[in-house]
Amino acid sequence: MKILFTGGAGFIGSNVVDALIGIGHEIVVVDNLSSGFRGNLNPNAKFYHLSICDKELSTIFERERPEVVHHHAAQIDVRKSADDPIADAEDNILGSLNLLTSCVRFGVKRVIYASTGGAIYGDVQYPPADENHPVNPISQYGISKHTVEHYLYLYSALYGLDYVVLRYANVYGPRQNPSGEAGVVAIFATQMLTGQQPTIFGPGDKTRDYVHVADVTEANILALERGTNTILNIGTGVETSDQEIFDTLAEVLGYQGPPVYAPLRKGEVYRISLGCDKAREELGWSPKLSLKEGIARTAEYYRALAQRSPAK
Ligand SMILES: NC(=O)c1ccc[n+]([C@@H]2O[C@H](COP(=O)([O-])OP(=O)(O)OC[C@H]3O[C@@H](n4cnc5c(N)ncnc54)[C@H](O)[C@@H]3O)[C@@H](O)[C@H]2O)c1
């Protein structure tokens, strides 16, 4: 299949692109490298250094004629979305609309959209939250990501554009940027490996649902063929506290010190996990990696990275 992949230089996108190329798909990446890296790009993918907001995007569709679009490009920083909600909406809403307009115009059959389960349900009323849980984002980022789901529903009804929305939990694994504001596994691992003391915001009992990028990649591959006009949570259904992440990484990496406990940050969800029965039924997907194994693999990646570029 010929697939146009937005955000293919980013953490999740580049992992999915590698897997898609590995099973023989032809990939065209569109990425503006705002948070992604050229080094993440698969050398067998065709690359366009462009924003999804750019009007030029339609000429790429005209030239490439993709059958499927995987849409991972986004402004992903919750704090930036609060500081500059207009820029966040420009990338995440207007950029997505620009993309979907080309999808309709150039006869794309299916769109797979990387949405968020972690940022749209708000503080969950019942964990694990399934897809029928009320949507009450408590960040501008959550609103901008959710808005695109409405356009997908509409464009499927109006123009017959098929879609699968994957609402990810907290994804972790190789290539996650440790200097981002989220991504606690990457941040803690890098800090432990470079002799810095990790900071836990709050007393350590805040929970998230952590899903490894290899499992997320598998869901993306299955969504190429399965699931029709549907929204699916992609997580584990398990709540893991900040303290458990810290302790597991400390054990794997042999880190001895305690964390710093700082005050909670505003606008953060306190508890969350995602129910994923629907993805099991519709995609035949379920997460395979336990947290312990996923963290051990991820820690190995950051250890190798730290050895290649030791802290100065
Ligand atoms: N990491 C998570 O835990 C998580 C959870 C839920 C949803 N998601 C979603 O998954 C997707 C990928 O996230 P990630 O963690 O890999 O982030 P990332 O920042 O590593 O990847 C995003 C990519 O999109 C590119 N990009 C950003 N704005 C763009 C634009 N206007 N035009 C073209 N390219 C642009 C960036 O350069 C980057 O390569 C995002 O849509 C994000 O909202 C991620």
mmCIF file of C-alpha atoms and ligand atoms in Angstrom:
data_model
loop_
_atom_site.group_PDB
_atom_site.id
_atom_site.type_symbol
_atom_site.label_atom_id
_atom_site.label_comp_id
_atom_site.label_asym_id
_atom_site.label_seq_id
_atom_site.Cartn_x
_atom_site.Cartn_y
_atom_site.Cartn_z
ATOM 1 C CA MET A 1 0.000 0.000 0.000
ATOM 2 C CA LYS A 2 1.101 3.559 -0.561
ATOM 3 C CA ILE A 3 0.750 5.422 2.713
ATOM 4 C CA LEU A 4 1.256 9.112 3.402
ATOM 5 C CA PHE A 5 2.474 9.375 6.980
ATOM 6 C CA THR A 6 2.417 12.700 8.828
ATOM 7 C CA GLY A 7 4.765 13.029 11.793
ATOM 8 C CA GLY A 8 6.985 10.164 10.628
ATOM 9 C CA ALA A 9 10.120 11.796 12.106
ATOM 10 C CA GLY A 10 8.636 11.779 15.603
ATOM 11 C CA PHE A 11 8.773 9.243 18.401
ATOM 12 C CA ILE A 12 5.683 7.127 17.673
ATOM 13 C CA GLY A 13 5.527 7.930 13.962
ATOM 14 C CA SER A 14 9.073 6.772 13.217
ATOM 15 C CA ASN A 15 8.527 3.470 15.044
ATOM 16 C CA VAL A 16 5.344 2.836 13.037
ATOM 17 C CA VAL A 17 7.002 3.856 9.752
ATOM 18 C CA ASP A 18 9.870 1.400 10.338
ATOM 19 C CA ALA A 19 7.373 -1.421 10.915
ATOM 20 C CA LEU A 20 5.258 -0.510 7.869
ATOM 21 C CA ILE A 21 8.325 -0.431 5.628
ATOM 22 C CA GLY A 22 9.433 -3.719 7.181
ATOM 23 C CA ILE A 23 6.237 -5.395 5.938
ATOM 24 C CA GLY A 24 6.562 -3.941 2.459
ATOM 25 C CA HIS A 25 4.474 -0.754 2.386
ATOM 26 C CA GLU A 26 5.570 2.317 0.453
ATOM 27 C CA ILE A 27 5.817 5.304 2.776
ATOM 28 C CA VAL A 28 5.803 9.027 2.104
ATOM 29 C CA VAL A 29 6.564 11.058 5.236
ATOM 30 C CA VAL A 30 5.404 14.656 5.731
ATOM 31 C CA ASP A 31 7.004 16.281 8.765
ATOM 32 C CA ASN A 32 8.134 19.832 9.571
ATOM 33 C CA LEU A 33 10.743 18.575 12.098
ATOM 34 C CA SER A 34 9.350 20.904 14.782
ATOM 35 C CA SER A 35 9.706 18.165 17.406
ATOM 36 C CA GLY A 36 10.832 15.241 15.256
ATOM 37 C CA PHE A 37 14.360 14.449 14.117
ATOM 38 C CA ARG A 38 15.878 13.795 10.725
ATOM 39 C CA GLY A 39 17.815 10.932 12.335
ATOM 40 C CA ASN A 40 14.525 9.126 13.078
ATOM 41 C CA LEU A 41 13.552 9.055 9.400
ATOM 42 C CA ASN A 42 13.609 5.660 7.756
ATOM 43 C CA PRO A 43 16.010 5.924 4.768
ATOM 44 C CA ASN A 44 13.543 3.959 2.628
ATOM 45 C CA ALA A 45 10.740 6.466 3.160
ATOM 46 C CA LYS A 46 10.300 9.410 0.811
ATOM 47 C CA PHE A 47 10.501 12.582 2.865
ATOM 48 C CA TYR A 48 8.824 15.961 2.434
ATOM 49 C CA HIS A 49 9.984 18.603 4.904
ATOM 50 C CA LEU A 50 6.711 20.456 5.165
ATOM 51 C CA SER A 51 4.056 21.523 7.648
ATOM 52 C CA ILE A 52 0.628 19.961 7.354
ATOM 53 C CA CYS A 53 -0.654 23.556 7.491
ATOM 54 C CA ASP A 54 1.105 24.402 4.221
ATOM 55 C CA LYS A 55 -1.019 24.850 1.098
ATOM 56 C CA GLU A 56 1.715 22.933 -0.777
ATOM 57 C CA LEU A 57 0.395 19.777 0.872
ATOM 58 C CA SER A 58 -2.157 19.278 -1.879
ATOM 59 C CA THR A 59 0.586 19.129 -4.528
ATOM 60 C CA ILE A 60 2.187 16.260 -2.594
ATOM 61 C CA PHE A 61 -1.138 14.411 -2.607
ATOM 62 C CA GLU A 62 -1.527 15.106 -6.304
ATOM 63 C CA ARG A 63 1.938 13.713 -7.026
ATOM 64 C CA GLU A 64 1.949 10.771 -4.600
ATOM 65 C CA ARG A 65 -1.708 9.658 -4.668
ATOM 66 C CA PRO A 66 -1.630 7.766 -1.339
ATOM 67 C CA GLU A 67 -4.312 5.162 -0.639
ATOM 68 C CA VAL A 68 -4.076 5.572 3.126
ATOM 69 C CA VAL A 69 -3.062 8.459 5.409
ATOM 70 C CA HIS A 70 -1.586 7.860 8.854
ATOM 71 C CA HIS A 71 -1.898 11.132 10.747
ATOM 72 C CA HIS A 72 0.562 11.483 13.628
ATOM 73 C CA ALA A 73 1.827 15.057 13.142
ATOM 74 C CA ALA A 74 0.791 17.316 15.993
ATOM 75 C CA GLN A 75 1.870 19.927 18.474
ATOM 76 C CA ILE A 76 2.012 17.563 21.487
ATOM 77 C CA ASP A 77 3.100 19.807 24.363
ATOM 78 C CA VAL A 78 0.235 20.396 26.840
ATOM 79 C CA ARG A 79 1.982 23.376 28.442
ATOM 80 C CA LYS A 80 2.660 25.004 25.066
ATOM 81 C CA SER A 81 -1.013 24.531 24.220
ATOM 82 C CA ALA A 82 -1.894 26.537 27.350
ATOM 83 C CA ASP A 83 0.682 29.265 26.615
ATOM 84 C CA ASP A 84 -0.298 29.605 22.962
ATOM 85 C CA PRO A 85 -3.644 27.923 22.274
ATOM 86 C CA ILE A 86 -3.883 29.588 18.875
ATOM 87 C CA ALA A 87 -0.617 28.025 17.643
ATOM 88 C CA ASP A 88 -1.768 24.679 19.053
ATOM 89 C CA ALA A 89 -5.088 24.948 17.209
ATOM 90 C CA GLU A 90 -3.318 26.014 14.008
ATOM 91 C CA ASP A 91 -1.222 22.851 13.922
ATOM 92 C CA ASN A 92 -3.669 20.386 15.406
ATOM 93 C CA ILE A 93 -7.001 21.604 14.030
ATOM 94 C CA LEU A 94 -6.290 23.717 10.933
ATOM 95 C CA GLY A 95 -3.358 21.534 9.834
ATOM 96 C CA SER A 96 -5.517 18.430 10.190
ATOM 97 C CA LEU A 97 -8.316 20.096 8.244
ATOM 98 C CA ASN A 98 -5.880 21.003 5.475
ATOM 99 C CA LEU A 99 -4.807 17.341 5.424
ATOM 100 C CA LEU A 100 -8.361 15.975 5.389
ATOM 101 C CA THR A 101 -9.316 18.344 2.576
ATOM 102 C CA SER A 102 -6.573 16.789 0.429
ATOM 103 C CA CYS A 103 -7.644 13.297 1.507
ATOM 104 C CA VAL A 104 -11.149 13.940 0.167
ATOM 105 C CA ARG A 105 -9.925 15.723 -2.963
ATOM 106 C CA PHE A 106 -7.460 13.017 -3.951
ATOM 107 C CA GLY A 107 -9.545 9.955 -3.112
ATOM 108 C CA VAL A 108 -7.745 8.631 -0.024
ATOM 109 C CA LYS A 109 -9.561 5.501 1.158
ATOM 110 C CA ARG A 110 -8.746 5.501 4.840
ATOM 111 C CA VAL A 111 -7.314 7.776 7.520
ATOM 112 C CA ILE A 112 -5.753 6.455 10.711
ATOM 113 C CA TYR A 113 -5.624 9.230 13.291
ATOM 114 C CA ALA A 114 -3.424 9.279 16.390
ATOM 115 C CA SER A 115 -5.704 10.787 19.016
ATOM 116 C CA THR A 116 -5.317 10.817 22.758
ATOM 117 C CA GLY A 117 -7.151 8.947 25.478
ATOM 118 C CA GLY A 118 -4.886 10.441 28.125
ATOM 119 C CA ALA A 119 -5.906 14.042 27.409
ATOM 120 C CA ILE A 120 -9.552 13.993 26.352
ATOM 121 C CA TYR A 121 -11.456 12.177 29.102
ATOM 122 C CA GLY A 122 -10.269 14.580 31.802
ATOM 123 C CA ASP A 123 -10.247 13.194 35.330
ATOM 124 C CA VAL A 124 -11.965 9.884 34.800
ATOM 125 C CA GLN A 125 -15.298 9.187 36.472
ATOM 126 C CA TYR A 126 -14.681 5.448 36.362
ATOM 127 C CA PRO A 127 -11.369 3.768 35.570
ATOM 128 C CA PRO A 128 -10.663 2.251 33.170
ATOM 129 C CA ALA A 129 -12.413 4.790 30.908
ATOM 130 C CA ASP A 130 -13.969 3.196 27.831
ATOM 131 C CA GLU A 131 -14.779 5.040 24.613
ATOM 132 C CA ASN A 132 -18.256 5.976 25.945
ATOM 133 C CA HIS A 133 -16.760 7.854 28.883
ATOM 134 C CA PRO A 134 -17.671 11.591 28.742
ATOM 135 C CA VAL A 135 -15.122 13.680 26.869
ATOM 136 C CA ASN A 136 -14.051 16.593 29.075
ATOM 137 C CA PRO A 137 -10.537 17.690 28.107
ATOM 138 C CA ILE A 138 -8.766 19.798 30.718
ATOM 139 C CA SER A 139 -6.169 21.183 28.298
ATOM 140 C CA GLN A 140 -6.215 23.100 25.036
ATOM 141 C CA TYR A 141 -4.214 20.221 23.529
ATOM 142 C CA GLY A 142 -6.960 17.744 24.497
ATOM 143 C CA ILE A 143 -9.567 19.950 22.814
ATOM 144 C CA SER A 144 -7.559 20.380 19.608
ATOM 145 C CA LYS A 145 -6.854 16.638 19.332
ATOM 146 C CA HIS A 146 -10.495 15.751 19.970
ATOM 147 C CA THR A 147 -11.830 18.277 17.440
ATOM 148 C CA VAL A 148 -10.291 16.310 14.570
ATOM 149 C CA GLU A 149 -12.363 13.269 15.554
ATOM 150 C CA HIS A 150 -15.505 15.301 14.752
ATOM 151 C CA TYR A 151 -14.184 16.187 11.296
ATOM 152 C CA LEU A 152 -13.427 12.523 10.640
ATOM 153 C CA TYR A 153 -16.962 11.521 11.594
ATOM 154 C CA LEU A 154 -18.373 14.272 9.382
ATOM 155 C CA TYR A 155 -16.118 13.545 6.393
ATOM 156 C CA SER A 156 -16.978 9.883 6.527
ATOM 157 C CA ALA A 157 -20.704 10.760 6.463
ATOM 158 C CA LEU A 158 -20.335 13.456 3.780
ATOM 159 C CA TYR A 159 -17.602 12.072 1.548
ATOM 160 C CA GLY A 160 -17.224 8.379 2.413
ATOM 161 C CA LEU A 161 -13.716 8.821 3.886
ATOM 162 C CA ASP A 162 -13.107 5.792 6.138
ATOM 163 C CA TYR A 163 -11.319 6.332 9.418
ATOM 164 C CA VAL A 164 -9.936 4.642 12.498
ATOM 165 C CA VAL A 165 -9.202 6.857 15.502
ATOM 166 C CA LEU A 166 -6.658 5.411 17.916
ATOM 167 C CA ARG A 167 -6.879 7.119 21.296
ATOM 168 C CA TYR A 168 -3.498 6.411 22.830
ATOM 169 C CA ALA A 169 -2.789 6.173 26.531
ATOM 170 C CA ASN A 170 0.711 7.287 27.659
ATOM 171 C CA VAL A 171 3.038 5.843 25.068
ATOM 172 C CA TYR A 172 6.655 5.104 26.031
ATOM 173 C CA GLY A 173 9.612 3.409 24.393
ATOM 174 C CA PRO A 174 12.670 4.038 22.210
ATOM 175 C CA ARG A 175 13.043 7.477 20.565
ATOM 176 C CA GLN A 176 10.786 9.315 22.993
ATOM 177 C CA ASN A 177 12.353 12.727 23.478
ATOM 178 C CA PRO A 178 13.621 13.017 27.091
ATOM 179 C CA SER A 179 13.686 16.802 26.875
ATOM 180 C CA GLY A 180 9.945 17.064 26.285
ATOM 181 C CA GLU A 181 7.522 18.042 29.052
ATOM 182 C CA ALA A 182 5.838 14.627 29.001
ATOM 183 C CA GLY A 183 7.244 11.141 28.647
ATOM 184 C CA VAL A 184 8.162 10.342 32.201
ATOM 185 C CA VAL A 185 9.880 7.032 31.347
ATOM 186 C CA ALA A 186 12.287 8.760 28.929
ATOM 187 C CA ILE A 187 12.830 11.681 31.298
ATOM 188 C CA PHE A 188 13.482 9.591 34.426
ATOM 189 C CA ALA A 189 15.682 7.080 32.545
ATOM 190 C CA THR A 190 17.849 9.836 31.078
ATOM 191 C CA GLN A 191 18.118 11.625 34.417
ATOM 192 C CA MET A 192 19.070 8.437 36.264
ATOM 193 C CA LEU A 193 21.693 7.610 33.635
ATOM 194 C CA THR A 194 23.247 11.081 33.726
ATOM 195 C CA GLY A 195 23.374 11.459 37.491
ATOM 196 C CA GLN A 196 20.455 13.875 37.831
ATOM 197 C CA GLN A 197 17.749 13.439 40.436
ATOM 198 C CA PRO A 198 14.308 12.841 38.895
ATOM 199 C CA THR A 199 11.406 15.008 40.067
ATOM 200 C CA ILE A 200 8.003 13.571 40.904
ATOM 201 C CA PHE A 201 5.213 16.143 40.876
ATOM 202 C CA GLY A 202 2.939 15.386 43.827
ATOM 203 C CA PRO A 203 3.410 12.607 46.370
ATOM 204 C CA GLY A 204 3.887 9.933 43.697
ATOM 205 C CA ASP A 205 0.362 8.497 43.572
ATOM 206 C CA LYS A 206 -0.731 10.218 40.337
ATOM 207 C CA THR A 207 -1.477 7.460 37.819
ATOM 208 C CA ARG A 208 -1.254 6.967 34.066
ATOM 209 C CA ASP A 209 -1.851 4.068 31.693
ATOM 210 C CA TYR A 210 1.498 3.204 30.049
ATOM 211 C CA VAL A 211 1.537 1.402 26.720
ATOM 212 C CA HIS A 212 4.747 0.469 24.903
ATOM 213 C CA VAL A 213 5.317 1.888 21.419
ATOM 214 C CA ALA A 214 5.720 -1.644 19.990
ATOM 215 C CA ASP A 215 2.113 -2.398 21.003
ATOM 216 C CA VAL A 216 0.946 0.942 19.588
ATOM 217 C CA THR A 217 2.735 0.099 16.334
ATOM 218 C CA GLU A 218 0.886 -3.204 16.161
ATOM 219 C CA ALA A 219 -2.458 -1.388 16.538
ATOM 220 C CA ASN A 220 -1.518 0.936 13.664
ATOM 221 C CA ILE A 221 -0.728 -2.008 11.413
ATOM 222 C CA LEU A 222 -3.983 -3.792 12.237
ATOM 223 C CA ALA A 223 -5.938 -0.575 11.615
ATOM 224 C CA LEU A 224 -4.831 -0.630 7.974
ATOM 225 C CA GLU A 225 -7.254 -3.479 7.314
ATOM 226 C CA ARG A 226 -9.605 -3.638 10.277
ATOM 227 C CA GLY A 227 -12.050 -1.299 11.980
ATOM 228 C CA THR A 228 -14.461 0.911 10.072
ATOM 229 C CA ASN A 229 -15.292 4.461 11.119
ATOM 230 C CA THR A 230 -14.501 3.757 14.702
ATOM 231 C CA ILE A 231 -12.804 5.176 17.786
ATOM 232 C CA LEU A 232 -10.616 2.826 19.805
ATOM 233 C CA ASN A 233 -8.680 3.247 23.041
ATOM 234 C CA ILE A 234 -5.132 1.919 22.872
ATOM 235 C CA GLY A 235 -3.784 1.336 26.356
ATOM 236 C CA THR A 236 -3.519 -1.410 28.936
ATOM 237 C CA GLY A 237 -6.391 -0.754 31.357
ATOM 238 C CA VAL A 238 -3.822 -0.639 34.155
ATOM 239 C CA GLU A 239 -3.089 2.403 36.321
ATOM 240 C CA THR A 240 0.568 2.871 37.189
ATOM 241 C CA SER A 241 1.723 5.531 39.638
ATOM 242 C CA ASP A 242 4.677 7.896 39.157
ATOM 243 C CA GLN A 243 6.304 6.215 42.145
ATOM 244 C CA GLU A 244 6.017 2.768 40.500
ATOM 245 C CA ILE A 245 7.633 4.098 37.304
ATOM 246 C CA PHE A 246 10.440 5.611 39.345
ATOM 247 C CA ASP A 247 10.958 2.416 41.384
ATOM 248 C CA THR A 248 10.880 0.104 38.348
ATOM 249 C CA LEU A 249 13.388 2.221 36.423
ATOM 250 C CA ALA A 250 15.620 2.633 39.482
ATOM 251 C CA GLU A 251 15.707 -1.147 39.863
ATOM 252 C CA VAL A 252 16.441 -1.817 36.187
ATOM 253 C CA LEU A 253 19.122 0.897 35.969
ATOM 254 C CA GLY A 254 20.594 0.356 39.441
ATOM 255 C CA TYR A 255 19.831 3.944 40.491
ATOM 256 C CA GLN A 256 20.236 4.413 44.233
ATOM 257 C CA GLY A 257 19.001 7.903 45.131
ATOM 258 C CA PRO A 258 15.503 9.081 46.043
ATOM 259 C CA PRO A 259 13.409 11.340 43.789
ATOM 260 C CA VAL A 260 12.666 15.010 44.504
ATOM 261 C CA TYR A 261 8.985 15.552 45.341
ATOM 262 C CA ALA A 262 7.671 18.861 43.941
ATOM 263 C CA PRO A 263 4.182 20.409 44.084
ATOM 264 C CA LEU A 264 1.611 19.107 41.608
ATOM 265 C CA ARG A 265 1.382 21.010 38.338
ATOM 266 C CA LYS A 266 -1.928 22.641 37.358
ATOM 267 C CA GLY A 267 -4.106 21.160 34.632
ATOM 268 C CA GLU A 268 -2.908 17.588 35.008
ATOM 269 C CA VAL A 269 -5.219 14.612 35.155
ATOM 270 C CA TYR A 270 -4.809 12.818 38.495
ATOM 271 C CA ARG A 271 -5.841 9.266 37.648
ATOM 272 C CA ILE A 272 -6.408 7.540 34.368
ATOM 273 C CA SER A 273 -6.470 4.212 32.619
ATOM 274 C CA LEU A 274 -8.166 3.203 29.384
ATOM 275 C CA GLY A 275 -10.465 0.258 28.784
ATOM 276 C CA CYS A 276 -9.455 -1.416 25.522
ATOM 277 C CA ASP A 277 -12.078 -4.137 24.945
ATOM 278 C CA LYS A 278 -13.280 -2.410 21.777
ATOM 279 C CA ALA A 279 -9.816 -2.552 20.178
ATOM 280 C CA ARG A 280 -9.671 -6.241 21.066
ATOM 281 C CA GLU A 281 -13.037 -6.884 19.406
ATOM 282 C CA GLU A 282 -12.581 -4.715 16.311
ATOM 283 C CA LEU A 283 -8.850 -4.969 15.612
ATOM 284 C CA GLY A 284 -7.996 -8.204 17.388
ATOM 285 C CA TRP A 285 -5.454 -6.106 19.299
ATOM 286 C CA SER A 286 -4.265 -6.338 22.864
ATOM 287 C CA PRO A 287 -1.046 -5.103 24.479
ATOM 288 C CA LYS A 288 1.642 -7.773 24.659
ATOM 289 C CA LEU A 289 4.428 -6.176 26.695
ATOM 290 C CA SER A 290 4.171 -6.035 30.468
ATOM 291 C CA LEU A 291 5.266 -2.759 32.056
ATOM 292 C CA LYS A 292 8.319 -4.447 33.539
ATOM 293 C CA GLU A 293 9.478 -5.846 30.200
ATOM 294 C CA GLY A 294 8.626 -2.648 28.322
ATOM 295 C CA ILE A 295 10.554 -0.556 30.838
ATOM 296 C CA ALA A 296 13.531 -2.922 30.743
ATOM 297 C CA ARG A 297 13.686 -2.641 26.918
ATOM 298 C CA THR A 298 13.290 1.126 27.032
ATOM 299 C CA ALA A 299 15.966 1.470 29.728
ATOM 300 C CA GLU A 300 18.390 -0.481 27.514
ATOM 301 C CA TYR A 301 17.771 1.957 24.665
ATOM 302 C CA TYR A 302 18.510 4.995 26.870
ATOM 303 C CA ARG A 303 21.535 3.289 28.387
ATOM 304 C CA ALA A 304 22.998 2.739 24.914
ATOM 305 C CA LEU A 305 22.185 6.338 24.005
ATOM 306 C CA ALA A 306 23.860 7.691 27.150
ATOM 307 C CA GLN A 307 26.972 5.587 26.420
ATOM 308 C CA ARG A 308 27.173 7.003 22.895
ATOM 309 C CA SER A 309 26.799 10.611 24.083
ATOM 310 C CA PRO A 310 27.909 10.799 27.728
ATOM 311 C CA ALA A 311 26.923 13.876 29.739
ATOM 312 C CA LYS A 312 29.558 16.639 29.680
HETATM 313 N N1 LIG B 1 3.373 10.178 23.160
HETATM 314 C C1 LIG B 1 2.187 9.908 23.685
HETATM 315 O O1 LIG B 1 2.107 9.391 24.809
HETATM 316 C C2 LIG B 1 0.924 10.220 22.928
HETATM 317 C C3 LIG B 1 -0.300 9.965 23.585
HETATM 318 C C4 LIG B 1 -1.473 10.246 22.910
HETATM 319 C C5 LIG B 1 -1.447 10.716 21.613
HETATM 320 N N2 LIG B 1 -0.252 10.959 21.007
HETATM 321 C C6 LIG B 1 -0.278 11.476 19.622
HETATM 322 O O2 LIG B 1 0.609 10.701 18.844
HETATM 323 C C7 LIG B 1 1.172 11.531 17.821
HETATM 324 C C8 LIG B 1 2.701 11.392 17.841
HETATM 325 O O3 LIG B 1 3.180 11.837 19.110
HETATM 326 P P1 LIG B 1 4.698 11.653 19.562
HETATM 327 O O4 LIG B 1 4.707 11.410 21.020
HETATM 328 O O5 LIG B 1 5.378 10.706 18.657
HETATM 329 O O6 LIG B 1 5.241 13.127 19.349
HETATM 330 P P2 LIG B 1 6.487 13.696 18.496
HETATM 331 O O7 LIG B 1 6.584 15.153 18.856
HETATM 332 O O8 LIG B 1 7.682 12.855 18.686
HETATM 333 O O9 LIG B 1 5.945 13.524 17.013
HETATM 334 C C9 LIG B 1 5.166 14.495 16.353
HETATM 335 C C10 LIG B 1 5.761 14.693 14.977
HETATM 336 O O10 LIG B 1 4.922 15.590 14.245
HETATM 337 C C11 LIG B 1 5.760 16.575 13.628
HETATM 338 N N3 LIG B 1 4.945 17.783 13.470
HETATM 339 C C12 LIG B 1 4.448 18.579 14.449
HETATM 340 N N4 LIG B 1 3.731 19.574 13.912
HETATM 341 C C13 LIG B 1 3.762 19.394 12.571
HETATM 342 C C14 LIG B 1 3.225 20.092 11.465
HETATM 343 N N5 LIG B 1 2.485 21.199 11.635
HETATM 344 N N6 LIG B 1 3.455 19.619 10.218
HETATM 345 C C15 LIG B 1 4.199 18.501 10.017
HETATM 346 N N7 LIG B 1 4.761 17.818 11.022
HETATM 347 C C16 LIG B 1 4.533 18.248 12.283
HETATM 348 C C17 LIG B 1 6.942 16.749 14.556
HETATM 349 O O11 LIG B 1 8.092 17.287 13.916
HETATM 350 C C18 LIG B 1 7.161 15.303 15.009
HETATM 351 O O12 LIG B 1 8.020 14.615 14.131
HETATM 352 C C19 LIG B 1 0.674 12.942 18.077
HETATM 353 O O13 LIG B 1 -0.413 13.177 17.205
HETATM 354 C C20 LIG B 1 0.195 12.904 19.508
HETATM 355 O O14 LIG B 1 -0.839 13.821 19.738
HETATM 356 C C21 LIG B 1 0.935 10.736 21.636
#
